mmCIF file of C-alpha atoms in Angstrom:
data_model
loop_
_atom_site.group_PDB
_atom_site.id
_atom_site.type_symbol
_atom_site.label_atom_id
_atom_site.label_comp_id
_atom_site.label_asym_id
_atom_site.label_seq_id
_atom_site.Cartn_x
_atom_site.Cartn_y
_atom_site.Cartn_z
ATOM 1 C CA UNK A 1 24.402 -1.391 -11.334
ATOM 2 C CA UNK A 2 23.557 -0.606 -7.995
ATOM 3 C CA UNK A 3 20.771 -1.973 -6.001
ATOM 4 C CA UNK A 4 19.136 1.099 -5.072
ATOM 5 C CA UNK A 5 18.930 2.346 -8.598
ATOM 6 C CA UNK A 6 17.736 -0.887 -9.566
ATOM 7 C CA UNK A 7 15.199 -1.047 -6.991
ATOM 8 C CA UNK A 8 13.896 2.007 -8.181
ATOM 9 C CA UNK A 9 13.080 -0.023 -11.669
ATOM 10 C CA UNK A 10 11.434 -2.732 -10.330
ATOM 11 C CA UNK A 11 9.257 -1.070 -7.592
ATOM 12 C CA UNK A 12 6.377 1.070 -7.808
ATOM 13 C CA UNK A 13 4.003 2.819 -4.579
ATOM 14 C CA UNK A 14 1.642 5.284 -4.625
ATOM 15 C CA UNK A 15 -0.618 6.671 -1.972
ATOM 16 C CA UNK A 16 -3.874 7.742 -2.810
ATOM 17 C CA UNK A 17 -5.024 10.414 -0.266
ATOM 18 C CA UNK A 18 -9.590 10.607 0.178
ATOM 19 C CA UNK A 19 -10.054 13.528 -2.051
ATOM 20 C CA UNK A 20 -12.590 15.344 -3.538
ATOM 21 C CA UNK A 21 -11.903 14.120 -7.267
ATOM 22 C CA UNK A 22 -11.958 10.570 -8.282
ATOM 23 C CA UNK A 23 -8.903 9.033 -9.942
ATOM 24 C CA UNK A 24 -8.454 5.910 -12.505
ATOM 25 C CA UNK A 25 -5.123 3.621 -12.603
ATOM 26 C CA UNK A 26 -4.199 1.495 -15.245
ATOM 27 C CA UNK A 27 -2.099 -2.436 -15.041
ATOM 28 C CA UNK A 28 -1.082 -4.106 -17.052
ATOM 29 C CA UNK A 29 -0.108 -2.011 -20.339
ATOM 30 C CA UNK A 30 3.078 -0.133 -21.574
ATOM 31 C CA UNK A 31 5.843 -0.271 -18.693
ATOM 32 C CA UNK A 32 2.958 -1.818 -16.450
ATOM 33 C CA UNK A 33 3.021 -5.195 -18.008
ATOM 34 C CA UNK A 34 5.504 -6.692 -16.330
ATOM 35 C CA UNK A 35 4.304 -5.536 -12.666
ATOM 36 C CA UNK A 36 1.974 -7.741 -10.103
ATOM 37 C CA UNK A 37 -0.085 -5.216 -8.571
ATOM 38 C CA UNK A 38 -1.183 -4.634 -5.197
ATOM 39 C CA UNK A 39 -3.909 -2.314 -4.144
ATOM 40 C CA UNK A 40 -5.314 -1.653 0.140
ATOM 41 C CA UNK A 41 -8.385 -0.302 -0.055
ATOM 42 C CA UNK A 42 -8.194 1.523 4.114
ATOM 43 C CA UNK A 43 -11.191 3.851 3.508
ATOM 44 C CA UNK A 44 -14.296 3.724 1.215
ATOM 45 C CA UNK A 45 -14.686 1.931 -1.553
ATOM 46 C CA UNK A 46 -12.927 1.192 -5.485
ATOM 47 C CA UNK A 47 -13.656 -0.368 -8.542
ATOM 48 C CA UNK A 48 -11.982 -2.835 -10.371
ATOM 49 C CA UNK A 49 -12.695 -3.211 -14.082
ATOM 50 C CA UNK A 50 -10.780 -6.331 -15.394
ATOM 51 C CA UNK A 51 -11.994 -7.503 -19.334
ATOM 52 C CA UNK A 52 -16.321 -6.905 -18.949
ATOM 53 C CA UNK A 53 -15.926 -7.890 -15.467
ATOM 54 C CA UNK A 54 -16.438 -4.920 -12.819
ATOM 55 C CA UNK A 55 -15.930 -6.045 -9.424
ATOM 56 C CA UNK A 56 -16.271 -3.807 -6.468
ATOM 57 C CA UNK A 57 -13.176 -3.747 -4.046
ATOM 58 C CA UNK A 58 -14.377 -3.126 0.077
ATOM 59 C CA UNK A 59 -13.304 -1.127 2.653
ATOM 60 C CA UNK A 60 -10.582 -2.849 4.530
ATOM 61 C CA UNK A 61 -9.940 -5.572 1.462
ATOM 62 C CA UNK A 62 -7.047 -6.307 -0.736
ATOM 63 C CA UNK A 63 -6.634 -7.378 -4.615
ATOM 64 C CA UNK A 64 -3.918 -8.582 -6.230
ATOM 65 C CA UNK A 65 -3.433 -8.553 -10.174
ATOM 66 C CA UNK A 66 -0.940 -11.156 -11.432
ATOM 67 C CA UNK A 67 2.008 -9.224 -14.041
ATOM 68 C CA UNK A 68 0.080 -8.901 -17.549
ATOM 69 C CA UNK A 69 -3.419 -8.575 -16.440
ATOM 70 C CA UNK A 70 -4.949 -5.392 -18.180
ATOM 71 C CA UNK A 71 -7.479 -3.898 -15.699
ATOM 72 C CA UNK A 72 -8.177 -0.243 -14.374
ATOM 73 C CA UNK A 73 -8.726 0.716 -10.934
ATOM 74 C CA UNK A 74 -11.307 3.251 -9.995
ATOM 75 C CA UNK A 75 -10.775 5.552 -7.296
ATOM 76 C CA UNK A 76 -13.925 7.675 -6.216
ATOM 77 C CA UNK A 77 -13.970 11.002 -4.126
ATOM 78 C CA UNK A 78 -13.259 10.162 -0.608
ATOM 79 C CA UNK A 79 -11.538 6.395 -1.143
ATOM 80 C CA UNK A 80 -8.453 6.180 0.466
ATOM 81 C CA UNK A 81 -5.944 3.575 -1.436
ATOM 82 C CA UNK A 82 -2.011 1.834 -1.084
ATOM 83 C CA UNK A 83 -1.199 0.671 -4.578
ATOM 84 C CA UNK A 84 2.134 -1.006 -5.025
ATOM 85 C CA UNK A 85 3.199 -2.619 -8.327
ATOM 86 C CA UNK A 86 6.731 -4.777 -8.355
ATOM 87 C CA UNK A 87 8.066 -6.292 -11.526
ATOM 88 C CA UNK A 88 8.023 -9.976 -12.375
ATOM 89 C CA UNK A 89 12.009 -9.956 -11.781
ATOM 90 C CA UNK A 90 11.351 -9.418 -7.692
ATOM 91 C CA UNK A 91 8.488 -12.227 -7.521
ATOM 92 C CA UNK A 92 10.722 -15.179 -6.541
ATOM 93 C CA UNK A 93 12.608 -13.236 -4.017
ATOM 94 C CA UNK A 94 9.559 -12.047 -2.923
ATOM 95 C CA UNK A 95 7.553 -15.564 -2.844
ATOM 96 C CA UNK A 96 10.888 -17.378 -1.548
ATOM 97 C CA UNK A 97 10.812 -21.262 -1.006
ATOM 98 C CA UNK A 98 9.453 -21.463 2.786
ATOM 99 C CA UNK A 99 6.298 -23.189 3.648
ATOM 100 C CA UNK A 100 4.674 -20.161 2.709
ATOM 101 C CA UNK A 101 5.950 -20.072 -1.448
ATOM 102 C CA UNK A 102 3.485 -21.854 -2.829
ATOM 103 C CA UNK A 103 0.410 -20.391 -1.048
ATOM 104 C CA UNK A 104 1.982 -16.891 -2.465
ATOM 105 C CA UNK A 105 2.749 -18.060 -5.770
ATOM 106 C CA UNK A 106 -0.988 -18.676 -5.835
ATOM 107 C CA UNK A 107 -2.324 -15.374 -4.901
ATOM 108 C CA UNK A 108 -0.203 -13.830 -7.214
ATOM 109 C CA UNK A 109 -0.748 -16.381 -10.182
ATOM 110 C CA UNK A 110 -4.185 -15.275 -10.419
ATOM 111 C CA UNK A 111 -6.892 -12.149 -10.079
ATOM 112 C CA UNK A 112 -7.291 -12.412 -6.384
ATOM 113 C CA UNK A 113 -9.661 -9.982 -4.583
ATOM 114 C CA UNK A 114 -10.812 -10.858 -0.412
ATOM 115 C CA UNK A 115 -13.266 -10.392 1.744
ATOM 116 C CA UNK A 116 -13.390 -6.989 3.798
ATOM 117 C CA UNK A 117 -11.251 -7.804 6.584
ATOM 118 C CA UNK A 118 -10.604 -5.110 9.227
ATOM 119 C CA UNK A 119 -8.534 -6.682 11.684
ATOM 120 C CA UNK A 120 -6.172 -8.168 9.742
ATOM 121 C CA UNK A 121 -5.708 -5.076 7.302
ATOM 122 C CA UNK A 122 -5.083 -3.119 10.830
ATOM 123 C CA UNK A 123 -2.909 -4.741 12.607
ATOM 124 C CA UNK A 124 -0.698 -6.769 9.230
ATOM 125 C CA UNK A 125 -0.814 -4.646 6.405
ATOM 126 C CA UNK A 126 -1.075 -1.218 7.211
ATOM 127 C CA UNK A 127 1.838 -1.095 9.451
ATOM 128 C CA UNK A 128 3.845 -2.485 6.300
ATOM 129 C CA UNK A 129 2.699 0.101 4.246
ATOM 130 C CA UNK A 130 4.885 2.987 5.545
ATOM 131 C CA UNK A 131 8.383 0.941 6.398
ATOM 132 C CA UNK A 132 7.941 0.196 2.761
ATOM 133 C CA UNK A 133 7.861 4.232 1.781
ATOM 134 C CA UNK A 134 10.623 4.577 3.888
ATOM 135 C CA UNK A 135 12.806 2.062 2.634
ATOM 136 C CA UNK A 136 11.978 2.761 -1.566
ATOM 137 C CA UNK A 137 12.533 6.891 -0.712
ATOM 138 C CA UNK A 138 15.711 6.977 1.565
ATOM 139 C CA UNK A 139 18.893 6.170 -0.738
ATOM 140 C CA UNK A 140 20.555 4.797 2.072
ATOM 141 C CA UNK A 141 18.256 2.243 2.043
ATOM 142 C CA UNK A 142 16.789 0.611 -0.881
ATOM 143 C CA UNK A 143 17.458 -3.000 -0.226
ATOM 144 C CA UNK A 144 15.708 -5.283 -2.233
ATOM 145 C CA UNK A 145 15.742 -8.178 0.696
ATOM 146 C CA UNK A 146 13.994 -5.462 2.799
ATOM 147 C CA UNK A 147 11.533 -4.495 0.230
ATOM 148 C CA UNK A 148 10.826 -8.322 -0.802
ATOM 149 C CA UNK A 149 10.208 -9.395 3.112
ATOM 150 C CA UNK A 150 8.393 -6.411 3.384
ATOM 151 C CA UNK A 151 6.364 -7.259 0.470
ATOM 152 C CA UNK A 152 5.999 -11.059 1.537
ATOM 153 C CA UNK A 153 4.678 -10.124 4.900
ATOM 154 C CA UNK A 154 2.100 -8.543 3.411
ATOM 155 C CA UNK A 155 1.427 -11.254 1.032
ATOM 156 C CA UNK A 156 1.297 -13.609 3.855
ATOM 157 C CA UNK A 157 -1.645 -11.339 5.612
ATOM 158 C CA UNK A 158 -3.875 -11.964 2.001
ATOM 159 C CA UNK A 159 -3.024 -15.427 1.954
ATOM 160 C CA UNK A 160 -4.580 -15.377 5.209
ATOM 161 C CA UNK A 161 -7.754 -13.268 4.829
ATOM 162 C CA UNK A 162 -8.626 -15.780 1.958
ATOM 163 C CA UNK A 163 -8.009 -18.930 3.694
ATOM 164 C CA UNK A 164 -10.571 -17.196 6.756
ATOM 165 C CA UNK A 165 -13.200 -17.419 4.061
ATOM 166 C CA UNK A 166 -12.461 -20.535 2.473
ATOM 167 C CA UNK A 167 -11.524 -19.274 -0.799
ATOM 168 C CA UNK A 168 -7.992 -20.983 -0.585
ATOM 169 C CA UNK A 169 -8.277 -24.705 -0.316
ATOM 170 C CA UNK A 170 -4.781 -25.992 2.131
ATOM 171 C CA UNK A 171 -5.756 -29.751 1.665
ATOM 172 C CA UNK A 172 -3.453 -32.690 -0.393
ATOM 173 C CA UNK A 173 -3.096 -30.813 -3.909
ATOM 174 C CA UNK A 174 -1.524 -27.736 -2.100
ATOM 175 C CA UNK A 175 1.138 -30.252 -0.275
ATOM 176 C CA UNK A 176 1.916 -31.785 -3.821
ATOM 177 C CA UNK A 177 2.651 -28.322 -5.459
ATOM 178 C CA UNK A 178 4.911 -27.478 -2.675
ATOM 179 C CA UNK A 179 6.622 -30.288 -2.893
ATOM 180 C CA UNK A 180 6.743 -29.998 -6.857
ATOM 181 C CA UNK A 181 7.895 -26.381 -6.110
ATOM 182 C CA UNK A 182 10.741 -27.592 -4.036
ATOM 183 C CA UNK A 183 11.673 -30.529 -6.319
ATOM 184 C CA UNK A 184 11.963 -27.654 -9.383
ATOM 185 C CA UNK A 185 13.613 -25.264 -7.104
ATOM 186 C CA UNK A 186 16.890 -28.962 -7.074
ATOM 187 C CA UNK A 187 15.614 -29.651 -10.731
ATOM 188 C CA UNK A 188 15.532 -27.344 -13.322
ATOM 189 C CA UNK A 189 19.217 -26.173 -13.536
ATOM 190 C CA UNK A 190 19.842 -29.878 -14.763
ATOM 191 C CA UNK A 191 17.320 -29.526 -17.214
ATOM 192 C CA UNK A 192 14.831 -32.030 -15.428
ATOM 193 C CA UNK A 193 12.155 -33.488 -17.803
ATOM 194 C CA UNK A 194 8.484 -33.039 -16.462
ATOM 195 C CA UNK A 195 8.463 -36.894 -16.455
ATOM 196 C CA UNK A 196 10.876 -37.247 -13.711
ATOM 197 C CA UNK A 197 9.049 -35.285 -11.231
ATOM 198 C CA UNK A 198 6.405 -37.066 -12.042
ATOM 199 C CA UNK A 199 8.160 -40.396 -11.077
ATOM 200 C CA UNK A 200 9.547 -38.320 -7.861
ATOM 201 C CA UNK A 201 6.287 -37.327 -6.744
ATOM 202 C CA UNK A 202 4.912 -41.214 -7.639
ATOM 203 C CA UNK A 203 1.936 -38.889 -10.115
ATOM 204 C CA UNK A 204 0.779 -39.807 -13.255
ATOM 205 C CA UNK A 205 1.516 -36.570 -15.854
ATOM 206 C CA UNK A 206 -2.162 -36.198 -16.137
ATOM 207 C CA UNK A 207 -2.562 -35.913 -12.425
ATOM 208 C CA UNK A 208 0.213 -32.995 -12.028
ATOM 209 C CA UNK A 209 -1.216 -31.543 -14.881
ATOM 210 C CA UNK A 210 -5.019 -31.544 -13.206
ATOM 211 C CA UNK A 211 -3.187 -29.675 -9.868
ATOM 212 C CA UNK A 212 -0.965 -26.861 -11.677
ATOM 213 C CA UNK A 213 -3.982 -26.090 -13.704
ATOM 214 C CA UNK A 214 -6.505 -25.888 -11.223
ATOM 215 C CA UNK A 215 -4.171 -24.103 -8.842
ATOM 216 C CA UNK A 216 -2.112 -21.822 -10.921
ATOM 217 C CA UNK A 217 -3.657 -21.919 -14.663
ATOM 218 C CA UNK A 218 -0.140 -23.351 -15.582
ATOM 219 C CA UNK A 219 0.834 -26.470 -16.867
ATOM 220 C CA UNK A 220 3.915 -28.387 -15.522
ATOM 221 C CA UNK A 221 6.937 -27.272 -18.035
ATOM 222 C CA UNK A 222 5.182 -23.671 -17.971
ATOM 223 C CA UNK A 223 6.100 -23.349 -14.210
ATOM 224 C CA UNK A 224 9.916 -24.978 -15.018
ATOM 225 C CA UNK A 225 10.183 -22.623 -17.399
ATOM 226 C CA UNK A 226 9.371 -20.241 -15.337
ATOM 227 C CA UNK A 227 11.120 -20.718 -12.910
ATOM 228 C CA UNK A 228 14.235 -21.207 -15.508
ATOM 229 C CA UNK A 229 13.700 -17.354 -16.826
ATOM 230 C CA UNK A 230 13.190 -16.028 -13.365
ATOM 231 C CA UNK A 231 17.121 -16.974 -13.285
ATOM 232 C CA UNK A 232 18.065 -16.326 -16.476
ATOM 233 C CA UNK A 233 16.324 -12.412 -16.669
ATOM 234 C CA UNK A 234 17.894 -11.911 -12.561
ATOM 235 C CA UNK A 235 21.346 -12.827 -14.221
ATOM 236 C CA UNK A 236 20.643 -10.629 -17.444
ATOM 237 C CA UNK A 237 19.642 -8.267 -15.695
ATOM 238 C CA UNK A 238 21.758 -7.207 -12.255
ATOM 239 C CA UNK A 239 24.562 -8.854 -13.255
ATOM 240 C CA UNK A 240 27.764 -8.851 -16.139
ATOM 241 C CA UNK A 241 27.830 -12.631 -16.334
ATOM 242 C CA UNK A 242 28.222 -13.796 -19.877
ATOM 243 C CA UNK A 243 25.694 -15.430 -22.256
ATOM 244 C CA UNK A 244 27.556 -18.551 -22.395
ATOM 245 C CA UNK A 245 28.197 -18.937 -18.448
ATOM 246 C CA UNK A 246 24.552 -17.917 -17.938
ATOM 247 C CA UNK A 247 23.693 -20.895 -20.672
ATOM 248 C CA UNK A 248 26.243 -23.264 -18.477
ATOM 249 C CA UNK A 249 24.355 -22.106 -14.860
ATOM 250 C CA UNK A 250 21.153 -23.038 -16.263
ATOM 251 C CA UNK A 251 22.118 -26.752 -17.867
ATOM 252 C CA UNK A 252 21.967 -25.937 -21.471
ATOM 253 C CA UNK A 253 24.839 -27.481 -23.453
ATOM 254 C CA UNK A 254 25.469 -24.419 -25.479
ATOM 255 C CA UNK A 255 24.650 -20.884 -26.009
ATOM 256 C CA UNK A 256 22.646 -21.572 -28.824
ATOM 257 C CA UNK A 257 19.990 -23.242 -27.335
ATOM 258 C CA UNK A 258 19.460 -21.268 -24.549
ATOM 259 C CA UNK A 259 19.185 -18.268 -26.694
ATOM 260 C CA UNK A 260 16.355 -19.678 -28.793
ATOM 261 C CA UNK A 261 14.725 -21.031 -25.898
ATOM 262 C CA UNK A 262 14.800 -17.518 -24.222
ATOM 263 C CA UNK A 263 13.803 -15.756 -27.389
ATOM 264 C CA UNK A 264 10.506 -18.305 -27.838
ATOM 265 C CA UNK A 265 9.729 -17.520 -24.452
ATOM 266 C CA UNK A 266 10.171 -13.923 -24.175
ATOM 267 C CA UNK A 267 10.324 -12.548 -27.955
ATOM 268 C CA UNK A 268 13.720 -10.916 -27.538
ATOM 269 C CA UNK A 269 17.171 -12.859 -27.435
ATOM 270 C CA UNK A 270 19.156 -12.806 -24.175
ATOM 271 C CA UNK A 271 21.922 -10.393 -25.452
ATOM 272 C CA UNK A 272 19.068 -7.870 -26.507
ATOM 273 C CA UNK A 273 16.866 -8.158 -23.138
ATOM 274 C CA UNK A 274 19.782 -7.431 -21.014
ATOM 275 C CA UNK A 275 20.102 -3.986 -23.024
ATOM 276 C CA UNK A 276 16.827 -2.932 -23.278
ATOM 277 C CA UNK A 277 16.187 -3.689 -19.110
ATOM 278 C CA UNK A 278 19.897 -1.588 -18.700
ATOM 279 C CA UNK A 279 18.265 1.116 -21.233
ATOM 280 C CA UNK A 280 15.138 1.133 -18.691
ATOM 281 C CA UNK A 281 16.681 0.835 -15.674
ATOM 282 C CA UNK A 282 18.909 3.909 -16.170
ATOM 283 C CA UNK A 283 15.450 6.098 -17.315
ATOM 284 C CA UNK A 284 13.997 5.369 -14.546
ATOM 285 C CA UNK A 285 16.340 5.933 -12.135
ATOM 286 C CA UNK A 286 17.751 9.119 -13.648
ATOM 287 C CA UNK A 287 14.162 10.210 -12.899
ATOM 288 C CA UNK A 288 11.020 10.923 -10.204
ATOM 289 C CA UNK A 289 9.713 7.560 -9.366
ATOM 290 C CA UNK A 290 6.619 7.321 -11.479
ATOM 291 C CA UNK A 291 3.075 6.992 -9.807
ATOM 292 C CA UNK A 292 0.819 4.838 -11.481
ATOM 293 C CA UNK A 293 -0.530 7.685 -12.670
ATOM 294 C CA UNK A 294 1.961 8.370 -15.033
ATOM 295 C CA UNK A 295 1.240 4.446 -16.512
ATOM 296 C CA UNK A 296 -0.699 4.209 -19.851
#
């Protein structure tokens, strides 16, 4: 399938204009679920309404809502708003496995929602905002490496408004997830039990536990797991590989077991996600790109 079609699947932007009616934008449900969500707030003011929690969202702030997070956006007359949504799929090529990856794996892991910060919205983010237009609406563009260092570049900018206030902590559990994250990123193809990056990172279970939970509301084999779909759905998805090589790449001694272990993880079997995500992908690119108005 080509990239810019399937670009147009996994990417979502909408620019919401100060107008004289406000506007409400769902996350999290129907074709949403599988999105992180982004939203600018460059003039006024919104409201974010996530579970019985209503938080208010500044002038010149940004908040991020991790894939699955059911919440509605409120947009009143006059607020001027970037929202981009990209699906689950893109997150690893957009967190990649710098320095940076695991301080962006946190801000997307969670609801994350900074302090009004005009500067750094000015000069970082805004000027991101239209080379991303440009390259999701001109076909001769479309490149998901653009759109994911686009997208990480801006990602990098929140990362850094929170750490200005002190809401990110950068001290010794930060430098052991890292280093977990880079251990997994050599590991998990060979089907790496928790317990040996615990012996690699000289941790007791209990104390790698403590950190991913803390940090990322994930336990240990969640985030191998993880990262172990990431590869598996990428392969289902953009490419014709077979079940049984895919089953090979990622360490599992047959077919078999990697099919039930995708199926537990994502309710469908491997040979019946890669159709529905074609069935999708062709829908939506045979079509407008959808605003996030259009979501449930």
């Amino acid at each position: 399938m080509p990239e810019s079609s399937t670009l147009l699947s996994m990417l979502r932007l909408e620019v919401v204009e100060p107008s004289f009616r406000p506007r409400t934008y769902a996350a999290g449900q129907g074709t949403s679920a599988q999105f992180n969500l982004i939203a600018v707030v460059r003039r006024g003011s919104a409201s974010l309404q996530v579970n019985e929690d209503a938080l208010q969202v500044a002038d010149s702030s940004v908040v991020v809502l991790p894939h699955g997070t059911q919440a509605r956006l409120s947009v009143p007359a006059g607020t001027g708003v970037w929202i981009i949504g990209f699906a689950r799929l893109l997150q690893s090529l957009v967190t990649g496995t710098g320095p940076e990856s695991l301080m962006l794996d946190t801000v997307l892991s969670r609801l994350t929602l900074t302090p009004a910060n005009p500067e750094i919205v000015e000069s970082s983010i805004l000027p991101l905002l239209p080379l991303l237009t440009e390259e999701l609406n001109d076909p001769q563009k479309r490149s998901q490496t653009a759109v994911a260092a686009l997208l990480r570049l801006m990602l990098i900018a929140t990362s850094r408004m929170l750490t200005r206030s002190g809401l990110i902590d950068n001290r010794n559990d930060t430098h052991i997830l890292h280093r977990f994250r880079q251990l997994v990123e050599l590991g998990y193809r060979s089907r790496k039990r928790v317990a040996g990056y615990c012996q690699d990172l000289n941790l007791t279970y209990d104390r790698l536990n403590d950190i991913c939970q803390r940090t990322l509301q994930r336990t240990p084999l969640s985030l191998i797991q993880q990262r172990i779909l990431m590869d598996a759905s990428t392969r289902l998805d953009q490419t014709d590989e077979s079940i049984q090589s895919i089953a090979h790449h990622l360490g599992f001694s047959d077919p078999t077991k990697f099919s039930h272990f995708f199926k537990r993880a994502t309710g469908v079997s491997p040979r019946e996600y890669r159709q529905m995500t074609r069935k999708e992908e062709d829908r939506q690119a045979s079509t407008v790109l959808q605003t996030f108005s259009d979501w449930p």
